[in-house]
Short mmCIF file of C-alpha atoms in Angstrom, two decimals:
data_model
loop_
_atom_site.label_atom_id
_atom_site.label_comp_id
_atom_site.label_asym_id
_atom_site.label_seq_id
_atom_site.Cartn_x
_atom_site.Cartn_y
_atom_site.Cartn_z
CA MET A 1 0.00 0.00 0.00
CA ASN A 2 1.13 3.50 -0.73
CA LEU A 3 -0.23 5.51 2.20
CA SER A 4 0.71 9.07 3.00
CA PHE A 5 2.84 9.96 6.01
CA GLY A 6 -0.16 11.41 7.87
CA VAL A 7 -2.17 8.20 7.53
CA LYS A 8 0.79 6.10 8.67
CA THR A 9 1.20 8.38 11.69
CA LEU A 10 -2.47 7.94 12.59
CA ILE A 11 -2.12 4.16 12.30
CA VAL A 12 0.88 4.20 14.66
CA ILE A 13 -1.08 6.37 17.13
CA ILE A 14 -3.98 3.91 16.96
CA CYS A 15 -1.52 1.07 17.69
CA ILE A 16 -0.20 2.97 20.71
CA LEU A 17 -3.71 3.61 22.04
CA PHE A 18 -4.73 -0.03 21.48
CA SER A 19 -1.59 -1.23 23.29
CA ALA A 20 -2.27 1.15 26.17
CA LEU A 21 -5.82 -0.19 26.45
CA VAL A 22 -4.56 -3.77 26.50
CA GLY A 23 -1.97 -2.84 29.14
CA ILE A 24 -4.59 -1.13 31.32
CA VAL A 25 -6.90 -4.12 31.14
CA ALA A 26 -4.06 -6.54 31.92
CA GLY A 27 -2.97 -4.48 34.92
CA TRP A 28 -6.54 -4.19 36.13
CA MET A 29 -7.10 -7.94 35.82
CA SER A 30 -3.87 -8.79 37.62
CA HIS A 31 -4.58 -6.53 40.61
CA GLU A 32 -5.59 -8.41 43.74
CA PRO A 33 -7.51 -6.84 46.61
CA GLY A 34 -5.02 -5.92 49.31
CA GLY A 35 -2.12 -6.36 46.91
CA ARG A 36 0.42 -3.77 45.84
CA LYS A 37 -0.55 -1.51 42.98
CA ARG A 38 3.06 -1.53 41.84
CA ASP A 39 2.79 -5.17 40.76
CA ALA A 40 -0.29 -4.46 38.66
CA ALA A 41 1.45 -1.48 37.07
CA LEU A 42 4.44 -3.66 36.17
CA VAL A 43 2.17 -6.25 34.56
CA GLY A 44 0.35 -3.55 32.62
CA GLY A 45 3.60 -1.94 31.49
CA GLY A 46 5.03 -5.26 30.40
CA THR A 47 1.89 -6.05 28.47
CA PHE A 48 2.00 -2.65 26.78
CA GLY A 49 5.65 -3.20 25.93
CA GLY A 50 4.84 -6.56 24.36
CA THR A 51 1.69 -5.52 22.53
CA LEU A 52 3.05 -2.43 20.77
CA PRO A 53 5.87 -4.17 18.84
CA LEU A 54 3.50 -7.01 17.99
CA CYS A 55 0.94 -4.61 16.50
CA LEU A 56 3.60 -2.75 14.54
CA LEU A 57 5.12 -6.02 13.31
CA VAL A 58 1.77 -7.28 12.05
CA LEU A 59 1.06 -4.00 10.23
CA THR A 60 4.54 -4.00 8.73
CA SER A 61 4.08 -7.58 7.57
CA LEU A 62 0.81 -6.64 5.90
CA GLY A 63 2.54 -3.79 4.10
CA VAL A 64 0.59 -1.02 5.80
CA LEU A 65 3.61 0.66 7.40
#
């Protein structure tokens, strides 16, 4: 695909927002009542860090980026 720079930028921003949403949900699901919030934040951050490259890799493989 031959997309303009602006469209590619919007796609990357959408990937970042999707990864942030996945990280928030993962952190929320891993939090236990009475547990430390720091552990849930680490899980969420790790999930964000794993989801973002995966999304970008898939879009690059499809030829979008």
